GROMACS .gro file of C-alpha atoms in nm:
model
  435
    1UNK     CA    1  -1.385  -1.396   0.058
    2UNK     CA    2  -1.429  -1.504   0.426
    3UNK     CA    3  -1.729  -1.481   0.661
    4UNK     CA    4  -1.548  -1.196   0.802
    5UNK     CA    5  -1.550  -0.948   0.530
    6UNK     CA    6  -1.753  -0.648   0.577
    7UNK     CA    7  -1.763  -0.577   0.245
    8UNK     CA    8  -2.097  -0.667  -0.022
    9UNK     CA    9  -1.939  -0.749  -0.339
   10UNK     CA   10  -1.617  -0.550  -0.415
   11UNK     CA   11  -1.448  -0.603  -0.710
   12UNK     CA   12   0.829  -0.964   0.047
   13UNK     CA   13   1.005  -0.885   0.263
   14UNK     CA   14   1.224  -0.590   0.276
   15UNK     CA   15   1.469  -0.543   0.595
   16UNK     CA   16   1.523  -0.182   0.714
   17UNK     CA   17   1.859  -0.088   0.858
   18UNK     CA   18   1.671   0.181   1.136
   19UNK     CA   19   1.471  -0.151   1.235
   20UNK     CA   20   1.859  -0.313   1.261
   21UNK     CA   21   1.941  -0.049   1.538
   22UNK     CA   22   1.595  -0.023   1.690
   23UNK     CA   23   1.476  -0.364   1.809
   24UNK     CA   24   1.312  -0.297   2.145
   25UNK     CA   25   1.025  -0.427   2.310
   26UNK     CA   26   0.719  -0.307   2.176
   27UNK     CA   27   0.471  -0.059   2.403
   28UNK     CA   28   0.182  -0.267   2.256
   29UNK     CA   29   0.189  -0.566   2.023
   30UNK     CA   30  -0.177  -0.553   1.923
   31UNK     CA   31  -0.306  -0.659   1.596
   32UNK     CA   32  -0.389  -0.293   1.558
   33UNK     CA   33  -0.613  -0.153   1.276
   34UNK     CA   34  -0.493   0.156   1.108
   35UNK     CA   35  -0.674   0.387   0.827
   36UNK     CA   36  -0.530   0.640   0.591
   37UNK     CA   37  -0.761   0.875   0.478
   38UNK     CA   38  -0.666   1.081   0.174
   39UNK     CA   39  -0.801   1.229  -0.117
   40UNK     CA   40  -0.608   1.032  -0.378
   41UNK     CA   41  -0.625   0.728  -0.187
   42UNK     CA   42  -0.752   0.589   0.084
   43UNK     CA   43  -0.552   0.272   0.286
   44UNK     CA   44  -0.609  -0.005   0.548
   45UNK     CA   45  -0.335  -0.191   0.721
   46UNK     CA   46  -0.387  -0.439   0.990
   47UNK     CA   47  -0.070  -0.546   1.179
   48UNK     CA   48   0.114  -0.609   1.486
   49UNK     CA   49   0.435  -0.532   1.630
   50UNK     CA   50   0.689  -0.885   1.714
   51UNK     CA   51   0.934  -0.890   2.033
   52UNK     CA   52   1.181  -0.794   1.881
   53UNK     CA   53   1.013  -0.441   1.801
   54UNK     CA   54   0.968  -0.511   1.417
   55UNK     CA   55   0.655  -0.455   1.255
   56UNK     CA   56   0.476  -0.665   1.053
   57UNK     CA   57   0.172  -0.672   0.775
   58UNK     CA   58  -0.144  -0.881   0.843
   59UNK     CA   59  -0.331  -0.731   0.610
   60UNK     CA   60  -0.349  -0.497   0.348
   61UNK     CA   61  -0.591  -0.265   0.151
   62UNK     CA   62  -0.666   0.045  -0.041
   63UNK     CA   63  -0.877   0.196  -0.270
   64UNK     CA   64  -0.908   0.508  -0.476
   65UNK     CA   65  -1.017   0.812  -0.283
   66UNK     CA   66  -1.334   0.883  -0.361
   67UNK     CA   67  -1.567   1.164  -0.130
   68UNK     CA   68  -1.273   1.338   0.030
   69UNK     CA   69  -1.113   1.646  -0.057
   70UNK     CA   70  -0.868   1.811   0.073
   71UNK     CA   71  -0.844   1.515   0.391
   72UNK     CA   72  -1.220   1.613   0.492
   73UNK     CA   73  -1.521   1.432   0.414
   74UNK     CA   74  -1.748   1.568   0.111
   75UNK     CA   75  -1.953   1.285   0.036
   76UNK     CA   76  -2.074   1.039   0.311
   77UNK     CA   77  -2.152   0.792   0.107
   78UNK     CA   78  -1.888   0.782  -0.128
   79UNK     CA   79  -1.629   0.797   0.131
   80UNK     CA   80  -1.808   0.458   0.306
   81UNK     CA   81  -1.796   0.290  -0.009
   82UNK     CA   82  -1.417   0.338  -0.056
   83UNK     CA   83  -1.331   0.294   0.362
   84UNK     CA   84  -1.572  -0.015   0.338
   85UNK     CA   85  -1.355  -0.150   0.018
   86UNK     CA   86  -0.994  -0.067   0.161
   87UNK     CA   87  -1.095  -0.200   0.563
   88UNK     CA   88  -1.244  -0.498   0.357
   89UNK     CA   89  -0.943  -0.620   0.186
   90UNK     CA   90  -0.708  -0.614   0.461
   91UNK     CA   91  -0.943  -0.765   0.672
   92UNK     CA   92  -1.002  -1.045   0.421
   93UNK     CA   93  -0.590  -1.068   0.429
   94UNK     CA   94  -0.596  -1.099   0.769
   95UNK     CA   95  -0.875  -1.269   0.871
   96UNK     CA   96  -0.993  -1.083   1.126
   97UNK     CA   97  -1.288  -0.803   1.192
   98UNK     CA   98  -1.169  -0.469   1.314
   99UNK     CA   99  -1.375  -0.298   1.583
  100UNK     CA  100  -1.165   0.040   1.566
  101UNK     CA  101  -0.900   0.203   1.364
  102UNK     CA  102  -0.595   0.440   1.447
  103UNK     CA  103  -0.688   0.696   1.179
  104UNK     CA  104  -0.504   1.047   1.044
  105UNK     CA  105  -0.658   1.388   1.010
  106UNK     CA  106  -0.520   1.637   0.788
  107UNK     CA  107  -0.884   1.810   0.736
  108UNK     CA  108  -1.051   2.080   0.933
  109UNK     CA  109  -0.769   2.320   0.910
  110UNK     CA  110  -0.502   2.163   1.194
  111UNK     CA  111  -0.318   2.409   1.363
  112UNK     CA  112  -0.040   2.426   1.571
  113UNK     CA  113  -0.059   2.623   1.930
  114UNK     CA  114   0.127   2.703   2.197
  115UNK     CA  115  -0.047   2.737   2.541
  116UNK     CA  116   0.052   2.863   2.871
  117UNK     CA  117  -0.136   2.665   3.143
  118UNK     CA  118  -0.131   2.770   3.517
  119UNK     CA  119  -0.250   2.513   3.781
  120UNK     CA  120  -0.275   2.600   4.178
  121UNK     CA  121  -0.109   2.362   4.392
  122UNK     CA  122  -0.081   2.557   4.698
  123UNK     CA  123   0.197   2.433   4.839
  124UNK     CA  124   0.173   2.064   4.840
  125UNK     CA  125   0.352   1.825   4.638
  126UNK     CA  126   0.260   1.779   4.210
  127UNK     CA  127   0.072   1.444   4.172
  128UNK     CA  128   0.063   1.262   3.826
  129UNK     CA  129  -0.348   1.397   3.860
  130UNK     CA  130  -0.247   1.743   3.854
  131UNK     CA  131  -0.056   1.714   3.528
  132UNK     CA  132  -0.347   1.539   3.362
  133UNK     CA  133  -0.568   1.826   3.453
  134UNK     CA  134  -0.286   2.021   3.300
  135UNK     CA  135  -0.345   1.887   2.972
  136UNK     CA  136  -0.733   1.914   3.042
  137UNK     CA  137  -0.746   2.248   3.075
  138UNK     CA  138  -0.504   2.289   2.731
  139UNK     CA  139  -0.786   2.084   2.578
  140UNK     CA  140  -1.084   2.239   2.699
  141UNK     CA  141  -0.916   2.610   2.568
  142UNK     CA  142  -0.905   2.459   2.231
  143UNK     CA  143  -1.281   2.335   2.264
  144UNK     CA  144  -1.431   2.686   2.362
  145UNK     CA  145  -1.272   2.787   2.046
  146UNK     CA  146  -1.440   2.478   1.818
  147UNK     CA  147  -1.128   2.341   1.770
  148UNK     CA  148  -1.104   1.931   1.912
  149UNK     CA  149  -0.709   1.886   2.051
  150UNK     CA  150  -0.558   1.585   1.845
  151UNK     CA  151  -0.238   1.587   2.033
  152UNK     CA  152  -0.121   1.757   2.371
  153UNK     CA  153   0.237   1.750   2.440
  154UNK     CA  154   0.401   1.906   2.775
  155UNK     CA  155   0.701   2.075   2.595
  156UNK     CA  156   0.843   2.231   2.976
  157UNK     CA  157   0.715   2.265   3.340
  158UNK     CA  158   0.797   2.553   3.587
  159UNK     CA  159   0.750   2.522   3.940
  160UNK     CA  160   0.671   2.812   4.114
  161UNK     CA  161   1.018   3.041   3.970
  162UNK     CA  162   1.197   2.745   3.900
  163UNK     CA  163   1.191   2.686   3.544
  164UNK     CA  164   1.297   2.416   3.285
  165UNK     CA  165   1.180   2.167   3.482
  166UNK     CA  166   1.139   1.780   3.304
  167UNK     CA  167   0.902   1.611   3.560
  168UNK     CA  168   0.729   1.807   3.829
  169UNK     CA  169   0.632   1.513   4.034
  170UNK     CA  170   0.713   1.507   4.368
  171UNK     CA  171   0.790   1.879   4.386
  172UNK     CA  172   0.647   2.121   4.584
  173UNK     CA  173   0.558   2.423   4.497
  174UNK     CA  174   0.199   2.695   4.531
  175UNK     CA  175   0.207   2.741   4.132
  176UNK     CA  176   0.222   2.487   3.841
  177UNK     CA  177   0.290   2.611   3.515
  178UNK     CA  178   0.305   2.399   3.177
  179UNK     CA  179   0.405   2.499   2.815
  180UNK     CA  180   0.208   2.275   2.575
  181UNK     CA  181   0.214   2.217   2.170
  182UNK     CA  182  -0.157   2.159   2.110
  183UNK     CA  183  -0.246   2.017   1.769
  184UNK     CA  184  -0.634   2.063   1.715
  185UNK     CA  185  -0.830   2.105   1.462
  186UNK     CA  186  -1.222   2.199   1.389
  187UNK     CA  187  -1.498   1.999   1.580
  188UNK     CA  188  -1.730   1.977   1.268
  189UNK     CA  189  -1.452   1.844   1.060
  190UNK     CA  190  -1.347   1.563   1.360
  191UNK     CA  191  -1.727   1.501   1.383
  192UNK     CA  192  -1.753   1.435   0.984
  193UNK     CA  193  -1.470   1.191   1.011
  194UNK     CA  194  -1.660   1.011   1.325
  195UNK     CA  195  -1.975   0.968   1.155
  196UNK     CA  196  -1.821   0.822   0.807
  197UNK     CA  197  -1.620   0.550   1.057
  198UNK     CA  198  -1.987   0.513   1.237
  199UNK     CA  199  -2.085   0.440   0.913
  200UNK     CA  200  -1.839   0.234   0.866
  201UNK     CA  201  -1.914   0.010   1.192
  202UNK     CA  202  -1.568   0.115   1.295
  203UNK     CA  203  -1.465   0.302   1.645
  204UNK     CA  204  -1.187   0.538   1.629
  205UNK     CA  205  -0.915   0.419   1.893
  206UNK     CA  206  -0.665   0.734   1.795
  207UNK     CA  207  -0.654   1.017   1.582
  208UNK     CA  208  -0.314   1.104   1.475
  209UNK     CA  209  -0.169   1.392   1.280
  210UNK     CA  210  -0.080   1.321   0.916
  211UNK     CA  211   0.222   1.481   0.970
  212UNK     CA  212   0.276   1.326   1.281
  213UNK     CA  213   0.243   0.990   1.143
  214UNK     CA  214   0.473   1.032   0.829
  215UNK     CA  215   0.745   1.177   1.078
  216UNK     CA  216   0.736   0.866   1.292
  217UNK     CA  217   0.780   0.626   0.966
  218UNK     CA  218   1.049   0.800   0.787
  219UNK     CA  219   1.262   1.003   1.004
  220UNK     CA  220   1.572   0.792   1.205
  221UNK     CA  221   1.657   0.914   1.554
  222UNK     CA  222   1.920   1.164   1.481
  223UNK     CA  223   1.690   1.349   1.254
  224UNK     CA  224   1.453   1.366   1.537
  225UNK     CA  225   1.666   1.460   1.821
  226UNK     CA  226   1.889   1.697   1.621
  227UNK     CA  227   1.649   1.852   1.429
  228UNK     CA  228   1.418   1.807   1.109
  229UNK     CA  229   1.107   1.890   0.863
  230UNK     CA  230   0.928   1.654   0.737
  231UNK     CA  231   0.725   1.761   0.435
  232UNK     CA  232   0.404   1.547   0.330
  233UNK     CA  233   0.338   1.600  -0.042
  234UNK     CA  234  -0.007   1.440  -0.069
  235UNK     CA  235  -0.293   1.421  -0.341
  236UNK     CA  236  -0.486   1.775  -0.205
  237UNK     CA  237  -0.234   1.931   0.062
  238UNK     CA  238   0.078   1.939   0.129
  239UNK     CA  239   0.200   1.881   0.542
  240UNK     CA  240   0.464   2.014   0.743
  241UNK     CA  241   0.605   1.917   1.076
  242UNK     CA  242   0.951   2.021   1.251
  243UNK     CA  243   1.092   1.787   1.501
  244UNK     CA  244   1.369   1.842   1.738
  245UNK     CA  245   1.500   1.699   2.084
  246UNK     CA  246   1.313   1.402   2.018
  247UNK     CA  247   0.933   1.607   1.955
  248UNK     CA  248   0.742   1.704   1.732
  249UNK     CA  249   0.748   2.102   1.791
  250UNK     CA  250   0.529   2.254   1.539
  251UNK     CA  251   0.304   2.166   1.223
  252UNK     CA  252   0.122   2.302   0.951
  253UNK     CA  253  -0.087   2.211   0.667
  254UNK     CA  254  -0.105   2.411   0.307
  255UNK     CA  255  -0.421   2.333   0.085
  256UNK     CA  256  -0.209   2.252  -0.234
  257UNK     CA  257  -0.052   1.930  -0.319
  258UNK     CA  258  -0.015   1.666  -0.621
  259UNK     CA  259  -0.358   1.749  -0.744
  260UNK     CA  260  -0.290   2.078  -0.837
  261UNK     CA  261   0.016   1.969  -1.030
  262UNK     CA  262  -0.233   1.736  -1.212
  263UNK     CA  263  -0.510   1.995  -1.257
  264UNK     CA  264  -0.281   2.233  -1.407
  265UNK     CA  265  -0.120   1.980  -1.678
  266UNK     CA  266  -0.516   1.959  -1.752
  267UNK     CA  267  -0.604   2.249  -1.830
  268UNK     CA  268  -0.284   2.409  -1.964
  269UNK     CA  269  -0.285   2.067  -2.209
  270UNK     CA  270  -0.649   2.081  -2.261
  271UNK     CA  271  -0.705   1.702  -2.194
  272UNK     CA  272  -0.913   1.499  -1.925
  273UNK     CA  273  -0.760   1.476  -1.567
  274UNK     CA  274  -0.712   1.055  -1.615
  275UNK     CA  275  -0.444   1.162  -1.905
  276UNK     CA  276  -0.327   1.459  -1.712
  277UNK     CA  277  -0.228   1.197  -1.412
  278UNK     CA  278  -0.051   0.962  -1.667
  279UNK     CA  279   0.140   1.238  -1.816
  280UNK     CA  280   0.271   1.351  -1.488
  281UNK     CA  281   0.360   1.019  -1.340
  282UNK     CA  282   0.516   0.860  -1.695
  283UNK     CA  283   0.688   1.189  -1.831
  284UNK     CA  284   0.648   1.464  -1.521
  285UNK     CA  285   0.973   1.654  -1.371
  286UNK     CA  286   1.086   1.950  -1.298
  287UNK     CA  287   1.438   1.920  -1.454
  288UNK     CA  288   1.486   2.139  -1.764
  289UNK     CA  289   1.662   1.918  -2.005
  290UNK     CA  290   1.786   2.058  -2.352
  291UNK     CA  291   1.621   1.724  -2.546
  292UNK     CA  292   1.272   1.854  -2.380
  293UNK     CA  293   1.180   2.064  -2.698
  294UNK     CA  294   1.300   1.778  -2.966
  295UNK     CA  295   1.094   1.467  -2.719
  296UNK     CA  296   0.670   1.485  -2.791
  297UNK     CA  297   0.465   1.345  -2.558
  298UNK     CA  298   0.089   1.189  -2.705
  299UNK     CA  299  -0.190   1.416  -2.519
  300UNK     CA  300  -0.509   1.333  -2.604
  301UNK     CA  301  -0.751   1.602  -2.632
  302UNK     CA  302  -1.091   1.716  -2.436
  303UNK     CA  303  -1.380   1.658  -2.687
  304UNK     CA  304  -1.170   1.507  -2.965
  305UNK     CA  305  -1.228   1.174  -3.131
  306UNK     CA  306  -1.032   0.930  -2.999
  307UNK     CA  307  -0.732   0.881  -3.248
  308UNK     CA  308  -0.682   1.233  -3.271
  309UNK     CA  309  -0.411   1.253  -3.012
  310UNK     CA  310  -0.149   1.613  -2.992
  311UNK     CA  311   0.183   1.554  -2.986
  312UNK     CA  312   0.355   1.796  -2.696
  313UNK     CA  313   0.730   1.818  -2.619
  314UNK     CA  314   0.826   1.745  -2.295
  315UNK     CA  315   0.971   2.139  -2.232
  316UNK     CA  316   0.560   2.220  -2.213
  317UNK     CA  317   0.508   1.929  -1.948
  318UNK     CA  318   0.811   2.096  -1.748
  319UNK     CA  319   0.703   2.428  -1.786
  320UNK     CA  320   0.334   2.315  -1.608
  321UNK     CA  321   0.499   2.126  -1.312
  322UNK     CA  322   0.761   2.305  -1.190
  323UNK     CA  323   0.581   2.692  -1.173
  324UNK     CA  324   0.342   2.469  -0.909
  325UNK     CA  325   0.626   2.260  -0.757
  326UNK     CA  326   0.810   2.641  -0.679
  327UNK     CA  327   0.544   2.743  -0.494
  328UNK     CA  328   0.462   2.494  -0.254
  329UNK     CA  329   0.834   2.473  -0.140
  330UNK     CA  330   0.830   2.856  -0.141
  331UNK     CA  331   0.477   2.791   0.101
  332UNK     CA  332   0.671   2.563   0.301
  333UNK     CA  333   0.951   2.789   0.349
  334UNK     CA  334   0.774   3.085   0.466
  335UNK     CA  335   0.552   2.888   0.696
  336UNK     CA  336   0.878   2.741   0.850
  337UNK     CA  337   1.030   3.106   0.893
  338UNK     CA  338   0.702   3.226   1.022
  339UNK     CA  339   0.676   2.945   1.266
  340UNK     CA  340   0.998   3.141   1.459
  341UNK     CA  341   1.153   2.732   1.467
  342UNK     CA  342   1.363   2.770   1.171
  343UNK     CA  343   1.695   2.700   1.378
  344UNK     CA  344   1.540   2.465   1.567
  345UNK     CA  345   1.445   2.202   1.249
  346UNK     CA  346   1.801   2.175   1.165
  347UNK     CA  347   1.936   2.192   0.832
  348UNK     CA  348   1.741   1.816   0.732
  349UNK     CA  349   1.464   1.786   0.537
  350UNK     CA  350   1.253   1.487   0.439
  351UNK     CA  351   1.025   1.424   0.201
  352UNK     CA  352   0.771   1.193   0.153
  353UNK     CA  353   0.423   1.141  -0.017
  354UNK     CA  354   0.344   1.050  -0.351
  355UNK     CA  355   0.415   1.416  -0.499
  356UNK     CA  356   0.769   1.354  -0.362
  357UNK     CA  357   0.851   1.080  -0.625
  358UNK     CA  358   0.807   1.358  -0.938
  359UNK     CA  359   1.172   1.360  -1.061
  360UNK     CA  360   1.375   1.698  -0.962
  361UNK     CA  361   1.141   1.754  -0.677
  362UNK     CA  362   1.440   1.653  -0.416
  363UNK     CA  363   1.685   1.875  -0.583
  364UNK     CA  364   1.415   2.190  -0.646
  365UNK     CA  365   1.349   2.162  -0.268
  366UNK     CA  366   1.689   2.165  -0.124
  367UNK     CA  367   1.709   2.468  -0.382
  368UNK     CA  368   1.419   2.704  -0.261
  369UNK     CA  369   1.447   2.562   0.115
  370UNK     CA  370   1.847   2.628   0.081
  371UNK     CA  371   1.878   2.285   0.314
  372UNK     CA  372   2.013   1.879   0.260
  373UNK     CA  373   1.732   1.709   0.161
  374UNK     CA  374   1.627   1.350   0.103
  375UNK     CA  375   1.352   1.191   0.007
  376UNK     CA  376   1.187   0.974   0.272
  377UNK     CA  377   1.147   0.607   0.242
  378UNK     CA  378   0.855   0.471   0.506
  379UNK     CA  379   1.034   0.218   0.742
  380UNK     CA  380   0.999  -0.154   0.639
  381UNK     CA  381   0.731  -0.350   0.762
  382UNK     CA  382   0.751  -0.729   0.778
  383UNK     CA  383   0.519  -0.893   0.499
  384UNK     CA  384   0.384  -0.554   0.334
  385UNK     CA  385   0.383  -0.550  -0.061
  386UNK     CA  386   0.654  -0.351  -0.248
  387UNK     CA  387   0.401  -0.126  -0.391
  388UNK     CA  388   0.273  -0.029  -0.048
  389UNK     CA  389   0.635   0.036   0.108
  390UNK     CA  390   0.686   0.368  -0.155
  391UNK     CA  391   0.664   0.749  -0.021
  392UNK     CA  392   0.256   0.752  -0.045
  393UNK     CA  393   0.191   0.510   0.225
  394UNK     CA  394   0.445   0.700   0.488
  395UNK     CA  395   0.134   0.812   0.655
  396UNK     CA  396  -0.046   0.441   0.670
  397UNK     CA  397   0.314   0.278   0.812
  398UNK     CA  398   0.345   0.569   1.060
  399UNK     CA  399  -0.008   0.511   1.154
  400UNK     CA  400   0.107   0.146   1.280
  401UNK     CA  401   0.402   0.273   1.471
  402UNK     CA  402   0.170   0.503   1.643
  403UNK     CA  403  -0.114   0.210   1.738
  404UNK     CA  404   0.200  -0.019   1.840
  405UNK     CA  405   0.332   0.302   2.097
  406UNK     CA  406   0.586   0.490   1.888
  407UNK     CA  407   0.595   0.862   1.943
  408UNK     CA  408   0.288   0.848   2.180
  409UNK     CA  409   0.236   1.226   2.362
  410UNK     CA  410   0.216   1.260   2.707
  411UNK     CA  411  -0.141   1.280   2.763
  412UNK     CA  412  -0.127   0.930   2.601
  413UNK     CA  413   0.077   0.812   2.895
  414UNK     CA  414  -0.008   0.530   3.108
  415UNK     CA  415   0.142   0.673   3.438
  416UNK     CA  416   0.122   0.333   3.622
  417UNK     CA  417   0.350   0.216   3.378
  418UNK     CA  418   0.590   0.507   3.406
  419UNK     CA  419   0.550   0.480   3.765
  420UNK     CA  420   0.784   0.231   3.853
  421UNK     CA  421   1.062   0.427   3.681
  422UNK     CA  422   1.005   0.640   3.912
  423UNK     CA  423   1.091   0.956   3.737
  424UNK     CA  424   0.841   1.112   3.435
  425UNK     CA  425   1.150   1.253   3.198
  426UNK     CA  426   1.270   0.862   3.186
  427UNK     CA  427   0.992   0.760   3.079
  428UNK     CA  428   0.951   1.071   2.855
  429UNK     CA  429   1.325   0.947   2.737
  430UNK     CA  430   1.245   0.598   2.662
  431UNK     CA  431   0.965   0.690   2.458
  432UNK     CA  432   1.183   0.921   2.249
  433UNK     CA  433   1.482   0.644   2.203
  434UNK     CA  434   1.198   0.408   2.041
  435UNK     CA  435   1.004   0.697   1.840
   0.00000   0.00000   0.00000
């Protein structure tokens, strides 16, 4: 353990073909710290982005979640002990002390908005100030609701009665109107998350969308530009977002996920949740098979001695799994109709998280969604282990392309950097070539 650890005492390579097409020069190279809170696990990764645009591992760490539910805080404490223990190891790794983390937030109920903003300009010409205030003003709506904005993207500009407008710069007009996709969520729930990292001695650089992130480290450009859903099947809910012309356009979160799967084979089983877990990941699908009567499965009971184990054929394990697996794609469906975008994400989904990997989830999905589907791989990063480059750590490896400048929204901009391009929908266009 080196002087640097923060912690008291606590217990390959793999090229990517998208990285092949993709090598640009990165936004930011860092070393960039970036924290993926969940309530199954909870990861670290410290890492940097090289010239050539390729990411690469530094250091490495997780733990099991332990005071989160549902992506929000529950237990202060235990949730420090586990952030403390994952930061820990990858700062150990890579030898370094973090000061601040890029860190997801899939609690507090995120939502995704629309808003309609209307800013005077009487007559004069739009500056790069007046598009920032803009944004502002989409922010400070969502505030004098209790809801803190997470991102704030400019989907189209109107100028005066000119619309479809891609950068409003320069042009003169007495009225400037902006239609942004606000992703916020509630203040006490951001505030939770704060004071844990406080805890923590960690700043927060960036909060990013779970969603979001898991987007940016599985989907490849065409996805994004022609349109997509990503579907995050995590430990206690499962996350949508659609993406299309190169932006994220809408997401949602539902509160059910792998946990539920496991919960159910519990009960229904009558044995403790550890077993329930094993069962699932060793034996669980969703695929009827006509040798699932004849093959038993050992399920120990709750309250039984030890060697008294049940033997259970497999057709009971299927008949658990897939009852809970149906409904979350039938959730995800509706909330995709009701989102009015259903054209727009294409006929692609993705999906990713560690609920993803149960076998027959891919093929149930593309049946109750009635779309191609594939399961999404997180892009390779340079130096990470093989465990940590499977569907659960999409959300971590996105978190990295975020903190390196993938994807970043426009209130994110730098506009003395786009400035010499002289032209905001170039910039806006370079950033979506390299999400």
């Amino acid at each position: 353990m080196n002087d640097l650890s923060r912690r008291a005492t606590i217990t390959a390579t793999r090229a990517d073909p998208r990285q092949q097409d993709a090598r640009r020069q990165p936004a930011r190279s860092g070393p960039f710290g970036v924290l993926d809170i969940g309530s199954t696990k909870i990861s670290c990764l410290i890492g940097r982005a090289e010239s050539d645009g390729r990411l690469r591992a530094l250091g490495f760490g997780w733990q099991r979640g332990r005071g989160v539910k549902s992506g929000g805080i529950v237990d202060l404490e235990e949730a420090e002990k586990a952030i403390r223990a994952a930061v820990g190891a990858a700062e150990d790794q890579a030898d370094m002390r973090l000061k601040s983390v890029t860190v997801n937030l899939s609690c507090g109920q995120p939502e995704s908005r629309l808003f309609n903003v209307q800013w005077p300009i009487d007559g004069r010409a739009v500056t790069e100030d007046d598009i920032r205030r803009v944004v502002r003003e989409a922010r400070a709506r969502a505030a004098s609701e209790g809801r803190g904005t997470i991102h704030a993207l400019p989907l189209n500009f109107s100028t005066d009665e000119t619309g479809g407008v891609a950068d409003p710069r320069g042009l003169y007009c007495d009225t400037l109107t902006a239609q942004l996709h606000v992703v916020d969520a509630a203040t006490t729930a951001i505030k939770s998350v704060t004071a844990c990292l406080e805890r923590c001695e960690l700043e927060i650089a960036s909060m990013v969308s779970a969603p979001f992130a898991s987007g940016l480290a599985t989907l490849v450009e065409d996805e994004r530009e022609l349109g997509a859903t990503v579907i995050d099947m995590g430990g206690g809910t499962t996350t949508i977002a659609i993406f299309a012309e190169g932006q994220m356009l809408h997401t949602a979160q539902l509160p059910v996920g792998g946990n539920h799967v496991t919960n159910d084979v519990a009960r229904l089983l009558s044995t403790q949740v550890a077993h329930a877990e094993r069962l699932k990941t060793l034996y669980g699908t969703c695929q009827e098979s006509p040798d699932d009567a004849r093959e038993l499965l050992p399920v120990p009971l709750v309250g039984e001695a030890e060697h008294q184990i049940a033997k259970v054929p497999r057709s009971a394990l299927v008949s658990i799994i897939r009852p809970r697996l149906e409904e979350i794609f039938e959730l995800v469906r509706d909330r995709i109709e009701t989102s009015g975008l259903g054209r727009a994400a294409g006929a692609r989904v993705v999906l990713t998280g560690g609920a993803s990997q149960l076998v027959g989830a891919r093929e149930l999905a593309a049946q109750i969604l009635d779309r191609q589907v594939r399961i999404g791989k997180p892009l390779g990063v340079i130096g990470l282990p093989d465990a940590a480059t499977v569907p659960n750590f999409a959300t971590m490896i996105g978190l990295l392309a975020f903190a390196t400048g993938e994807g970043q929204t426009m209130h994110d901009i730098d506009f003395n950097v786009a400035a010499p391009q002289g032209r905001l929908a170039r910039f806006m266009n370079f950033l979506v070539r390299r999400m």
